[in-house]
Amino acid sequence: MTQTIQAYLPGGQLSLEVNGTWTAYWLFILRVVTGWWMFHAGLTKVWETYVLGTPFEAGWFIQFASQGTILEGVLGLFNNSAGIAFTKFMIPWGELLIGLAILLGAFTRLAAFFGGFLMFFFVFVNAGWSHGLVNSDLMGLELFVTVGILGAGRIWGVDQYLEQMDWAQHPLAKAILG
C-alpha cells in the first residue's frame, strides 16, 4: 500500500510517497504521544493553578532575558508585569490547547507550528544548556516539526474529515490542516 502525503508550501507543492501501513501506524502513534505529552504538561499546570491554587510561575522563563541567551532581545519584551502575566497565562493554556489539537488530529499543522514555536523558546532559553544542546526541549521541537510536516492529523484524526469540506480547499486551510 502506497500513500502520498501532499504538502502545499509557498511557491509549490511537495509530495511524499510512503509505502506500507506501518508508516501510517507510526505517524498515528507519534501524533498521539506528542499530543498527550503537551496536553499533560498543560493540564498539570492549569490544574495546579486554577484548582490547587498553586499558580504557574513564569519567572524562570523571563529571568534569562538578561543572561545573554540568543533570545535576550525578544525575552526583554516580556520582562515586565504585563509580559510575565501574559506568559503565566499562555504557557499552561497554550500547552493544553496545542496538545489537545494534536491529540485529536484537529488543525494539526497549526497546533504543531505553535508547539514548535513554544519549544523553540524553551530550547534557546535553557541558559547554559546544562543537559547539553541535545535535550528534551530540542527533541520536542523535532516531534512538532515532524507531526506538522507529515500532516499526521490525516491519519485517524479530525483533519481527515475537515479536509473533505469545501472551505478546506483554500490554500490557507490546507496550510493549517493535516
PDB file of C-alpha atoms in Angstrom:
ATOM      1  CA  MET A   1       0.000   0.000   0.000  1.00  0.00           C
ATOM      2  CA  THR A   2       1.427   3.360  -1.041  1.00  0.00           C
ATOM      3  CA  GLN A   3       0.198   6.592   0.465  1.00  0.00           C
ATOM      4  CA  THR A   4       1.063  10.029  -0.833  1.00  0.00           C
ATOM      5  CA  ILE A   5       1.459  12.858   1.626  1.00  0.00           C
ATOM      6  CA  GLN A   6       0.913  16.235  -0.030  1.00  0.00           C
ATOM      7  CA  ALA A   7       2.209  19.482   1.394  1.00  0.00           C
ATOM      8  CA  TYR A   8       1.279  22.837  -0.068  1.00  0.00           C
ATOM      9  CA  LEU A   9       4.178  25.182   0.518  1.00  0.00           C
ATOM     10  CA  PRO A  10       4.622  28.783  -0.563  1.00  0.00           C
ATOM     11  CA  GLY A  11       5.756  28.547  -4.145  1.00  0.00           C
ATOM     12  CA  GLY A  12       4.838  24.935  -4.772  1.00  0.00           C
ATOM     13  CA  GLN A  13       3.593  21.564  -3.752  1.00  0.00           C
ATOM     14  CA  LEU A  14       5.556  18.738  -2.158  1.00  0.00           C
ATOM     15  CA  SER A  15       4.553  15.096  -2.491  1.00  0.00           C
ATOM     16  CA  LEU A  16       5.996  12.312  -0.377  1.00  0.00           C
ATOM     17  CA  GLU A  17       5.178   8.697  -1.156  1.00  0.00           C
ATOM     18  CA  VAL A  18       5.122   6.443   1.854  1.00  0.00           C
ATOM     19  CA  ASN A  19       4.994   2.685   1.423  1.00  0.00           C
ATOM     20  CA  GLY A  20       3.320   0.336   3.829  1.00  0.00           C
ATOM     21  CA  THR A  21       0.728   0.596   6.516  1.00  0.00           C
ATOM     22  CA  TRP A  22       3.381   0.641   9.251  1.00  0.00           C
ATOM     23  CA  THR A  23       4.192   4.234   8.390  1.00  0.00           C
ATOM     24  CA  ALA A  24       0.580   5.237   8.993  1.00  0.00           C
ATOM     25  CA  TYR A  25       0.570   3.416  12.323  1.00  0.00           C
ATOM     26  CA  TRP A  26       3.826   5.082  13.303  1.00  0.00           C
ATOM     27  CA  LEU A  27       2.588   8.580  12.389  1.00  0.00           C
ATOM     28  CA  PHE A  28      -0.574   7.968  14.399  1.00  0.00           C
ATOM     29  CA  ILE A  29       1.417   6.812  17.429  1.00  0.00           C
ATOM     30  CA  LEU A  30       3.842   9.732  17.061  1.00  0.00           C
ATOM     31  CA  ARG A  31       0.941  12.193  16.901  1.00  0.00           C
ATOM     32  CA  VAL A  32      -0.847  10.718  19.925  1.00  0.00           C
ATOM     33  CA  VAL A  33       2.305  10.568  22.050  1.00  0.00           C
ATOM     34  CA  THR A  34       3.307  14.128  21.125  1.00  0.00           C
ATOM     35  CA  GLY A  35      -0.217  15.394  21.747  1.00  0.00           C
ATOM     36  CA  TRP A  36      -0.518  13.614  25.084  1.00  0.00           C
ATOM     37  CA  TRP A  37       2.894  14.865  26.202  1.00  0.00           C
ATOM     38  CA  MET A  38       1.964  18.515  25.567  1.00  0.00           C
ATOM     39  CA  PHE A  39      -1.650  18.115  26.753  1.00  0.00           C
ATOM     40  CA  HIS A  40      -0.495  16.559  30.026  1.00  0.00           C
ATOM     41  CA  ALA A  41       2.069  19.320  30.588  1.00  0.00           C
ATOM     42  CA  GLY A  42      -0.589  21.984  30.084  1.00  0.00           C
ATOM     43  CA  LEU A  43      -3.273  20.146  32.053  1.00  0.00           C
ATOM     44  CA  THR A  44      -0.934  19.767  35.017  1.00  0.00           C
ATOM     45  CA  LYS A  45      -0.120  23.485  35.010  1.00  0.00           C
ATOM     46  CA  VAL A  46      -3.768  24.520  34.589  1.00  0.00           C
ATOM     47  CA  TRP A  47      -4.897  22.090  37.317  1.00  0.00           C
ATOM     48  CA  GLU A  48      -2.259  23.286  39.767  1.00  0.00           C
ATOM     49  CA  THR A  49      -3.012  26.938  39.033  1.00  0.00           C
ATOM     50  CA  TYR A  50      -6.810  27.006  38.984  1.00  0.00           C
ATOM     51  CA  VAL A  51      -7.798  24.026  41.142  1.00  0.00           C
ATOM     52  CA  LEU A  52      -4.995  23.617  43.665  1.00  0.00           C
ATOM     53  CA  GLY A  53      -4.255  27.326  43.905  1.00  0.00           C
ATOM     54  CA  THR A  54      -0.538  26.992  43.161  1.00  0.00           C
ATOM     55  CA  PRO A  55      -0.036  29.455  40.311  1.00  0.00           C
ATOM     56  CA  PHE A  56       2.307  28.637  37.455  1.00  0.00           C
ATOM     57  CA  GLU A  57       5.412  30.786  37.707  1.00  0.00           C
ATOM     58  CA  ALA A  58       6.996  32.013  34.503  1.00  0.00           C
ATOM     59  CA  GLY A  59       9.820  33.879  36.193  1.00  0.00           C
ATOM     60  CA  TRP A  60      12.357  31.198  35.243  1.00  0.00           C
ATOM     61  CA  PHE A  61      11.449  31.769  31.618  1.00  0.00           C
ATOM     62  CA  ILE A  62      11.724  35.531  31.758  1.00  0.00           C
ATOM     63  CA  GLN A  63      14.800  35.751  34.023  1.00  0.00           C
ATOM     64  CA  PHE A  64      17.026  34.627  31.167  1.00  0.00           C
ATOM     65  CA  ALA A  65      16.259  37.873  29.324  1.00  0.00           C
ATOM     66  CA  SER A  66      19.333  39.470  30.863  1.00  0.00           C
ATOM     67  CA  GLN A  67      21.668  36.452  30.844  1.00  0.00           C
ATOM     68  CA  GLY A  68      22.973  36.612  27.316  1.00  0.00           C
ATOM     69  CA  THR A  69      20.809  33.971  25.648  1.00  0.00           C
ATOM     70  CA  ILE A  70      20.221  34.070  21.919  1.00  0.00           C
ATOM     71  CA  LEU A  71      16.677  35.346  22.578  1.00  0.00           C
ATOM     72  CA  GLU A  72      17.681  38.066  25.034  1.00  0.00           C
ATOM     73  CA  GLY A  73      16.113  40.879  22.996  1.00  0.00           C
ATOM     74  CA  VAL A  74      12.817  39.074  22.481  1.00  0.00           C
ATOM     75  CA  LEU A  75      12.534  37.972  26.114  1.00  0.00           C
ATOM     76  CA  GLY A  76      13.265  41.520  27.211  1.00  0.00           C
ATOM     77  CA  LEU A  77       9.860  42.473  25.804  1.00  0.00           C
ATOM     78  CA  PHE A  78       8.235  40.159  28.355  1.00  0.00           C
ATOM     79  CA  ASN A  79      10.325  41.330  31.316  1.00  0.00           C
ATOM     80  CA  ASN A  80       7.580  43.487  32.822  1.00  0.00           C
ATOM     81  CA  SER A  81       4.420  42.791  34.802  1.00  0.00           C
ATOM     82  CA  ALA A  82       2.185  42.577  31.712  1.00  0.00           C
ATOM     83  CA  GLY A  83       4.641  40.308  29.891  1.00  0.00           C
ATOM     84  CA  ILE A  84       5.027  37.987  32.845  1.00  0.00           C
ATOM     85  CA  ALA A  85       1.234  37.843  33.336  1.00  0.00           C
ATOM     86  CA  PHE A  86       0.811  37.022  29.635  1.00  0.00           C
ATOM     87  CA  THR A  87       3.457  34.282  29.837  1.00  0.00           C
ATOM     88  CA  LYS A  88       1.938  32.817  33.025  1.00  0.00           C
ATOM     89  CA  PHE A  89      -1.389  32.537  31.230  1.00  0.00           C
ATOM     90  CA  MET A  90      -0.240  31.462  27.758  1.00  0.00           C
ATOM     91  CA  ILE A  91       2.210  28.686  28.610  1.00  0.00           C
ATOM     92  CA  PRO A  92      -0.275  26.489  30.527  1.00  0.00           C
ATOM     93  CA  TRP A  93      -3.262  27.175  28.268  1.00  0.00           C
ATOM     94  CA  GLY A  94      -1.153  27.078  25.110  1.00  0.00           C
ATOM     95  CA  GLU A  95       0.318  23.702  26.054  1.00  0.00           C
ATOM     96  CA  LEU A  96      -3.148  22.371  26.888  1.00  0.00           C
ATOM     97  CA  LEU A  97      -4.743  23.523  23.616  1.00  0.00           C
ATOM     98  CA  ILE A  98      -1.784  22.567  21.431  1.00  0.00           C
ATOM     99  CA  GLY A  99      -1.716  19.103  22.995  1.00  0.00           C
ATOM    100  CA  LEU A 100      -5.472  18.627  22.647  1.00  0.00           C
ATOM    101  CA  ALA A 101      -5.461  19.652  18.988  1.00  0.00           C
ATOM    102  CA  ILE A 102      -2.586  17.319  18.136  1.00  0.00           C
ATOM    103  CA  LEU A 103      -4.043  14.504  20.210  1.00  0.00           C
ATOM    104  CA  LEU A 104      -7.338  14.764  18.309  1.00  0.00           C
ATOM    105  CA  GLY A 105      -5.651  15.418  14.985  1.00  0.00           C
ATOM    106  CA  ALA A 106      -7.558  18.706  14.566  1.00  0.00           C
ATOM    107  CA  PHE A 107      -5.807  21.632  12.868  1.00  0.00           C
ATOM    108  CA  THR A 108      -2.654  19.613  13.347  1.00  0.00           C
ATOM    109  CA  ARG A 109      -0.260  21.751  11.352  1.00  0.00           C
ATOM    110  CA  LEU A 110      -1.368  24.926  13.104  1.00  0.00           C
ATOM    111  CA  ALA A 111      -1.030  23.276  16.519  1.00  0.00           C
ATOM    112  CA  ALA A 112       2.342  21.771  15.576  1.00  0.00           C
ATOM    113  CA  PHE A 113       3.546  25.206  14.439  1.00  0.00           C
ATOM    114  CA  PHE A 114       2.680  26.760  17.795  1.00  0.00           C
ATOM    115  CA  GLY A 115       4.069  23.760  19.666  1.00  0.00           C
ATOM    116  CA  GLY A 116       7.316  24.113  17.743  1.00  0.00           C
ATOM    117  CA  PHE A 117       7.308  27.863  18.373  1.00  0.00           C
ATOM    118  CA  LEU A 118       6.954  27.252  22.108  1.00  0.00           C
ATOM    119  CA  MET A 119       9.652  24.562  22.097  1.00  0.00           C
ATOM    120  CA  PHE A 120      11.973  26.872  20.142  1.00  0.00           C
ATOM    121  CA  PHE A 121      11.800  29.316  23.045  1.00  0.00           C
ATOM    122  CA  PHE A 122      12.330  26.538  25.570  1.00  0.00           C
ATOM    123  CA  VAL A 123      15.402  25.272  23.683  1.00  0.00           C
ATOM    124  CA  PHE A 124      17.109  28.652  23.451  1.00  0.00           C
ATOM    125  CA  VAL A 125      16.082  29.958  26.868  1.00  0.00           C
ATOM    126  CA  ASN A 126      17.722  26.973  28.570  1.00  0.00           C
ATOM    127  CA  ALA A 127      20.686  29.107  29.579  1.00  0.00           C
ATOM    128  CA  GLY A 128      23.943  27.255  29.830  1.00  0.00           C
ATOM    129  CA  TRP A 129      22.395  24.125  28.336  1.00  0.00           C
ATOM    130  CA  SER A 130      23.168  22.144  31.460  1.00  0.00           C
ATOM    131  CA  HIS A 131      21.858  18.990  29.775  1.00  0.00           C
ATOM    132  CA  GLY A 132      23.708  19.700  26.547  1.00  0.00           C
ATOM    133  CA  LEU A 133      22.460  21.069  23.255  1.00  0.00           C
ATOM    134  CA  VAL A 134      20.528  17.887  22.506  1.00  0.00           C
ATOM    135  CA  ASN A 135      17.937  17.781  25.272  1.00  0.00           C
ATOM    136  CA  SER A 136      14.248  17.049  25.750  1.00  0.00           C
ATOM    137  CA  ASP A 137      13.262  20.518  24.525  1.00  0.00           C
ATOM    138  CA  LEU A 138      15.078  20.006  21.235  1.00  0.00           C
ATOM    139  CA  MET A 139      13.524  16.552  20.879  1.00  0.00           C
ATOM    140  CA  GLY A 140      10.098  18.113  21.485  1.00  0.00           C
ATOM    141  CA  LEU A 141      10.806  20.679  18.786  1.00  0.00           C
ATOM    142  CA  GLU A 142      11.690  17.877  16.381  1.00  0.00           C
ATOM    143  CA  LEU A 143       8.484  15.998  17.245  1.00  0.00           C
ATOM    144  CA  PHE A 144       6.326  19.038  16.475  1.00  0.00           C
ATOM    145  CA  VAL A 145       8.152  19.699  13.218  1.00  0.00           C
ATOM    146  CA  THR A 146       7.697  16.053  12.167  1.00  0.00           C
ATOM    147  CA  VAL A 147       3.995  15.959  13.074  1.00  0.00           C
ATOM    148  CA  GLY A 148       3.417  19.226  11.218  1.00  0.00           C
ATOM    149  CA  ILE A 149       5.418  18.434   8.100  1.00  0.00           C
ATOM    150  CA  LEU A 150       3.939  14.977   7.636  1.00  0.00           C
ATOM    151  CA  GLY A 151       0.401  16.176   8.324  1.00  0.00           C
ATOM    152  CA  ALA A 152      -0.182  13.449  10.886  1.00  0.00           C
ATOM    153  CA  GLY A 153      -3.724  14.661  11.609  1.00  0.00           C
ATOM    154  CA  ARG A 154      -4.924  12.986   8.424  1.00  0.00           C
ATOM    155  CA  ILE A 155      -4.390   9.537   9.914  1.00  0.00           C
ATOM    156  CA  TRP A 156      -7.327   8.709  12.196  1.00  0.00           C
ATOM    157  CA  GLY A 157      -7.704  12.364  13.105  1.00  0.00           C
ATOM    158  CA  VAL A 158     -10.308  15.080  12.779  1.00  0.00           C
ATOM    159  CA  ASP A 159      -8.324  16.673   9.933  1.00  0.00           C
ATOM    160  CA  GLN A 160      -9.181  13.660   7.773  1.00  0.00           C
ATOM    161  CA  TYR A 161     -12.822  14.779   7.873  1.00  0.00           C
ATOM    162  CA  LEU A 162     -12.217  18.526   7.862  1.00  0.00           C
ATOM    163  CA  GLU A 163     -10.200  18.286   4.638  1.00  0.00           C
ATOM    164  CA  GLN A 164     -13.265  16.943   2.813  1.00  0.00           C
ATOM    165  CA  MET A 165     -15.189  20.194   3.372  1.00  0.00           C
ATOM    166  CA  ASP A 166     -15.392  22.916   0.742  1.00  0.00           C
ATOM    167  CA  TRP A 167     -13.620  25.594   2.799  1.00  0.00           C
ATOM    168  CA  ALA A 168     -10.665  23.229   3.314  1.00  0.00           C
ATOM    169  CA  GLN A 169      -9.675  23.619  -0.358  1.00  0.00           C
ATOM    170  CA  HIS A 170      -8.457  27.165   0.290  1.00  0.00           C
ATOM    171  CA  PRO A 171      -4.622  27.372   0.370  1.00  0.00           C
ATOM    172  CA  LEU A 172      -4.649  28.827   3.905  1.00  0.00           C
ATOM    173  CA  ALA A 173      -6.851  25.986   5.160  1.00  0.00           C
ATOM    174  CA  LYS A 174      -4.539  23.450   3.536  1.00  0.00           C
ATOM    175  CA  ALA A 175      -1.613  25.012   5.388  1.00  0.00           C
ATOM    176  CA  ILE A 176      -3.184  24.606   8.851  1.00  0.00           C
ATOM    177  CA  LEU A 177      -4.869  21.219   8.428  1.00  0.00           C
ATOM    178  CA  GLY A 178      -3.181  17.849   8.221  1.00  0.00           C
TER     179      GLY A 178
END
